[in-house]
mmCIF file of C-alpha atoms in Angstrom:
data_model
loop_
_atom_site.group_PDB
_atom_site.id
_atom_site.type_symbol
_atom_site.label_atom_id
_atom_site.label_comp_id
_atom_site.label_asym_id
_atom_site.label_seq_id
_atom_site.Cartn_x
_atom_site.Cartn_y
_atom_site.Cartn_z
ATOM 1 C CA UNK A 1 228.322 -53.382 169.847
ATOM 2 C CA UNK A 2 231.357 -53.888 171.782
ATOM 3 C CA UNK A 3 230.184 -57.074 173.486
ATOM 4 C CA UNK A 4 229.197 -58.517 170.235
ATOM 5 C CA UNK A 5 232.428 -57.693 168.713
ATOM 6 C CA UNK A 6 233.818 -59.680 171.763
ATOM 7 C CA UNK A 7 231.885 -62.543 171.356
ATOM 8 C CA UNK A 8 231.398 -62.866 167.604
ATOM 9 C CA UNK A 9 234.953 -60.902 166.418
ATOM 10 C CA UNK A 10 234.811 -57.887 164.689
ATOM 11 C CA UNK A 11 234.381 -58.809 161.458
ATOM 12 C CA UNK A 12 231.630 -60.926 161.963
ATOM 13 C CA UNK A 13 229.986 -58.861 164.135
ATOM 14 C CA UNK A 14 230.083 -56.135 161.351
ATOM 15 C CA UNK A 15 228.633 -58.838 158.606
ATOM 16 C CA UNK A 16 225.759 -59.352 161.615
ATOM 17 C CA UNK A 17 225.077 -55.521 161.246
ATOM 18 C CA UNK A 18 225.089 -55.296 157.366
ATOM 19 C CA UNK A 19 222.662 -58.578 156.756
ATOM 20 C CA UNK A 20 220.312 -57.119 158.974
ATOM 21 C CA UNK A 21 220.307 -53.350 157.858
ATOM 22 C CA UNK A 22 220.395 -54.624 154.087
ATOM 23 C CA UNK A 23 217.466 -56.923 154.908
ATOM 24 C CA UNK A 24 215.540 -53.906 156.268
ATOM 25 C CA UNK A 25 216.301 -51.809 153.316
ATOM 26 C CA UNK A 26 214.886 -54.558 151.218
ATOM 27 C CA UNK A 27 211.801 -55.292 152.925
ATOM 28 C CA UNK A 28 211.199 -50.946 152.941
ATOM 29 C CA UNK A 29 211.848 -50.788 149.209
ATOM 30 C CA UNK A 30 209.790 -54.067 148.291
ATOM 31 C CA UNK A 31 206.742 -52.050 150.524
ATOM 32 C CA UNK A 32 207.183 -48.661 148.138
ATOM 33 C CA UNK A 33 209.839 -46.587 149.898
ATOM 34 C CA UNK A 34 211.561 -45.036 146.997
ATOM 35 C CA UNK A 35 214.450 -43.117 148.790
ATOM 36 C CA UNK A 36 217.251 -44.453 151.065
ATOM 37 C CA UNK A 37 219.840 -42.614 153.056
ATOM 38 C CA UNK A 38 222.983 -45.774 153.749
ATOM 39 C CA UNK A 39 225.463 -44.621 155.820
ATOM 40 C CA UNK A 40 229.014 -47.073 155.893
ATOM 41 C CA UNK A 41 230.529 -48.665 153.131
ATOM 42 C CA UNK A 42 230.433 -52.093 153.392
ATOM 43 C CA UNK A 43 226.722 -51.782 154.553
ATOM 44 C CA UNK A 44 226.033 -49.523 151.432
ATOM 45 C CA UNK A 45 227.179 -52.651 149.189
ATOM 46 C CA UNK A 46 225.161 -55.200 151.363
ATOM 47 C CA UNK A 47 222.190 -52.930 150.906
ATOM 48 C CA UNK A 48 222.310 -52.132 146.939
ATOM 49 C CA UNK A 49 223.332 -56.120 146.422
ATOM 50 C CA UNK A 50 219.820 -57.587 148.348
ATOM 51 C CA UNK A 51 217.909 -54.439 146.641
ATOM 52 C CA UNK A 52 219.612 -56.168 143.310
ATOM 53 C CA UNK A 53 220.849 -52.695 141.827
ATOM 54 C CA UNK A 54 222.785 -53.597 138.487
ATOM 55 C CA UNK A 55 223.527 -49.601 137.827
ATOM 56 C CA UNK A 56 223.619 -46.522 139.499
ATOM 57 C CA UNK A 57 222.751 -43.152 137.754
ATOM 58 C CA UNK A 58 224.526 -39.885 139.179
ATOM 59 C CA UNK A 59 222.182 -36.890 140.631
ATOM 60 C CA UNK A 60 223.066 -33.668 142.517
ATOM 61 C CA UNK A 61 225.519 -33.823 144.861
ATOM 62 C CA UNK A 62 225.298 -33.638 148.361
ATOM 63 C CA UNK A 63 228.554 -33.513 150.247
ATOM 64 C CA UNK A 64 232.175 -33.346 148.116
ATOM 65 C CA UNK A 65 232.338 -37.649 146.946
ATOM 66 C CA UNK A 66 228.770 -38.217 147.696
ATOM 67 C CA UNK A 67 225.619 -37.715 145.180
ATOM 68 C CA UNK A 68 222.248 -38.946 145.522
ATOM 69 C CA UNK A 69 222.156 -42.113 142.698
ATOM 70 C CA UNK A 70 219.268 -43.549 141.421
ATOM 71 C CA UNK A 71 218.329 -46.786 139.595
ATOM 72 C CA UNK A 72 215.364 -48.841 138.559
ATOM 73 C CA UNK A 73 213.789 -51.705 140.755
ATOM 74 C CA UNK A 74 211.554 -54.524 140.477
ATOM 75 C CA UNK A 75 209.719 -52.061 143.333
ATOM 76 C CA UNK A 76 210.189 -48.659 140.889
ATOM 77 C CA UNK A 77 212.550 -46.285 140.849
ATOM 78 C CA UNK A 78 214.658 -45.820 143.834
ATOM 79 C CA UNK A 79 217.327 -42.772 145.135
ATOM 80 C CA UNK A 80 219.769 -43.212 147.648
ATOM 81 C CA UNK A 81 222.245 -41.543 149.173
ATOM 82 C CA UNK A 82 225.335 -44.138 149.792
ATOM 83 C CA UNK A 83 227.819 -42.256 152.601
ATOM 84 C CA UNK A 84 231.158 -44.712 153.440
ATOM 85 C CA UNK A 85 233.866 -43.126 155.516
ATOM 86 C CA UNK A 86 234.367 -39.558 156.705
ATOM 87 C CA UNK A 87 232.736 -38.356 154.105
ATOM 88 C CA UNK A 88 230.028 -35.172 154.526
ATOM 89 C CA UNK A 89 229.611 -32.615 157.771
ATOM 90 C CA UNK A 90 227.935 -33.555 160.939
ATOM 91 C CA UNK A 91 224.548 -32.562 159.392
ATOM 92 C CA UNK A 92 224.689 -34.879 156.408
ATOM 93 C CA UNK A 93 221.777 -36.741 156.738
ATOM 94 C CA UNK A 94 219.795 -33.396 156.592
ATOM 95 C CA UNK A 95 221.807 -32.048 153.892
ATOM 96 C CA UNK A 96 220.551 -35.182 151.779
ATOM 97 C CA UNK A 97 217.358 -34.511 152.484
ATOM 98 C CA UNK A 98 217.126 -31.483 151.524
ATOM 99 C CA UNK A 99 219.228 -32.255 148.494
ATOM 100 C CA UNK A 100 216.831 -34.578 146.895
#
Protein backbone atom coordinates (compact mmCIF):
# COMPACT_ATOMS: atom_id res chain seq x y z
CA UNK A 1 0.00 0.00 0.00
CA UNK A 2 2.79 2.19 0.79
CA UNK A 3 4.30 2.14 -2.70
CA UNK A 4 1.02 2.95 -4.19
CA UNK A 5 0.48 5.74 -1.88
CA UNK A 6 3.95 6.89 -3.24
CA UNK A 7 3.20 6.69 -6.63
CA UNK A 8 -0.49 7.56 -6.86
CA UNK A 9 -0.70 10.01 -3.42
CA UNK A 10 -2.61 9.04 -0.68
CA UNK A 11 -5.74 10.07 -1.45
CA UNK A 12 -5.93 8.57 -4.62
CA UNK A 13 -4.52 5.60 -3.69
CA UNK A 14 -7.34 5.29 -1.02
CA UNK A 15 -10.18 6.12 -3.88
CA UNK A 16 -8.15 3.04 -5.86
CA UNK A 17 -8.99 0.84 -2.74
CA UNK A 18 -12.69 1.92 -2.25
CA UNK A 19 -13.76 1.56 -6.22
CA UNK A 20 -12.46 -1.75 -6.16
CA UNK A 21 -13.81 -3.12 -2.73
CA UNK A 22 -17.27 -1.34 -3.55
CA UNK A 23 -17.20 -3.00 -6.98
CA UNK A 24 -16.72 -6.39 -5.27
CA UNK A 25 -19.45 -5.81 -2.85
CA UNK A 26 -21.66 -5.12 -5.78
CA UNK A 27 -20.91 -7.89 -7.96
CA UNK A 28 -21.41 -10.37 -4.37
CA UNK A 29 -24.77 -8.77 -3.66
CA UNK A 30 -26.02 -8.74 -7.44
CA UNK A 31 -24.96 -12.88 -7.20
CA UNK A 32 -27.35 -13.33 -3.81
CA UNK A 33 -25.04 -12.57 -0.89
CA UNK A 34 -27.39 -10.96 1.48
CA UNK A 35 -24.97 -9.94 4.36
CA UNK A 36 -21.86 -7.68 4.28
CA UNK A 37 -19.33 -6.94 6.94
CA UNK A 38 -17.48 -3.08 5.51
CA UNK A 39 -14.85 -2.14 7.51
CA UNK A 40 -13.53 1.92 6.94
CA UNK A 41 -15.58 4.75 6.42
CA UNK A 42 -15.10 6.14 3.31
CA UNK A 43 -15.14 2.54 1.82
CA UNK A 44 -18.49 1.88 3.74
CA UNK A 45 -20.04 4.94 1.64
CA UNK A 46 -18.39 3.74 -1.69
CA UNK A 47 -19.89 0.36 -0.99
CA UNK A 48 -23.68 1.29 0.06
CA UNK A 49 -23.56 4.12 -2.98
CA UNK A 50 -22.68 1.26 -6.02
CA UNK A 51 -25.11 -1.26 -3.96
CA UNK A 52 -27.64 1.96 -4.48
CA UNK A 53 -28.94 1.87 -0.73
CA UNK A 54 -31.46 4.90 -0.41
CA UNK A 55 -32.17 3.91 3.53
CA UNK A 56 -30.78 2.09 6.18
CA UNK A 57 -32.96 0.36 8.91
CA UNK A 58 -31.31 -0.06 12.51
CA UNK A 59 -30.86 -3.83 14.00
CA UNK A 60 -29.05 -5.12 17.12
CA UNK A 61 -26.07 -3.69 17.93
CA UNK A 62 -22.82 -5.02 17.74
CA UNK A 63 -20.06 -2.91 19.19
CA UNK A 64 -21.01 0.69 21.13
CA UNK A 65 -21.75 3.13 17.47
CA UNK A 66 -22.07 0.17 15.29
CA UNK A 67 -25.44 -1.94 14.49
CA UNK A 68 -26.04 -4.31 11.85
CA UNK A 69 -28.51 -2.10 9.20
CA UNK A 70 -30.49 -3.49 6.71
CA UNK A 71 -32.26 -2.26 3.54
CA UNK A 72 -33.99 -3.50 0.44
CA UNK A 73 -32.16 -4.18 -2.98
CA UNK A 74 -32.88 -4.69 -6.47
CA UNK A 75 -30.90 -8.21 -5.33
CA UNK A 76 -33.34 -8.62 -1.91
CA UNK A 77 -32.85 -7.71 1.27
CA UNK A 78 -29.41 -7.05 2.42
CA UNK A 79 -27.60 -6.59 6.24
CA UNK A 80 -24.44 -5.10 6.78
CA UNK A 81 -22.37 -4.24 9.27
CA UNK A 82 -20.66 -0.65 8.32
CA UNK A 83 -17.38 -0.27 10.92
CA UNK A 84 -15.40 3.39 10.19
CA UNK A 85 -12.73 4.32 12.67
CA UNK A 86 -11.72 2.76 15.98
CA UNK A 87 -14.77 1.63 16.50
CA UNK A 88 -15.42 -2.21 18.07
CA UNK A 89 -12.66 -4.70 19.91
CA UNK A 90 -10.08 -6.63 18.08
CA UNK A 91 -12.64 -9.46 17.54
CA UNK A 92 -15.26 -7.39 15.77
CA UNK A 93 -15.68 -9.09 12.77
CA UNK A 94 -16.67 -12.22 14.85
CA UNK A 95 -18.73 -10.33 17.16
CA UNK A 96 -20.89 -9.33 13.96
CA UNK A 97 -21.23 -12.52 13.05
CA UNK A 98 -22.44 -13.80 15.71
CA UNK A 99 -24.63 -10.78 16.20
CA UNK A 100 -26.69 -11.25 13.16
Amino acid sequence: MKANQAKFGVAEAGTMVEGALSKIAKQLVDRGVSELIVAGGETSGAVVKSIGINQLDIGNEIAPGVPWVSSPTAAGRISLALKSGNFGAPDFFVQAWDKL
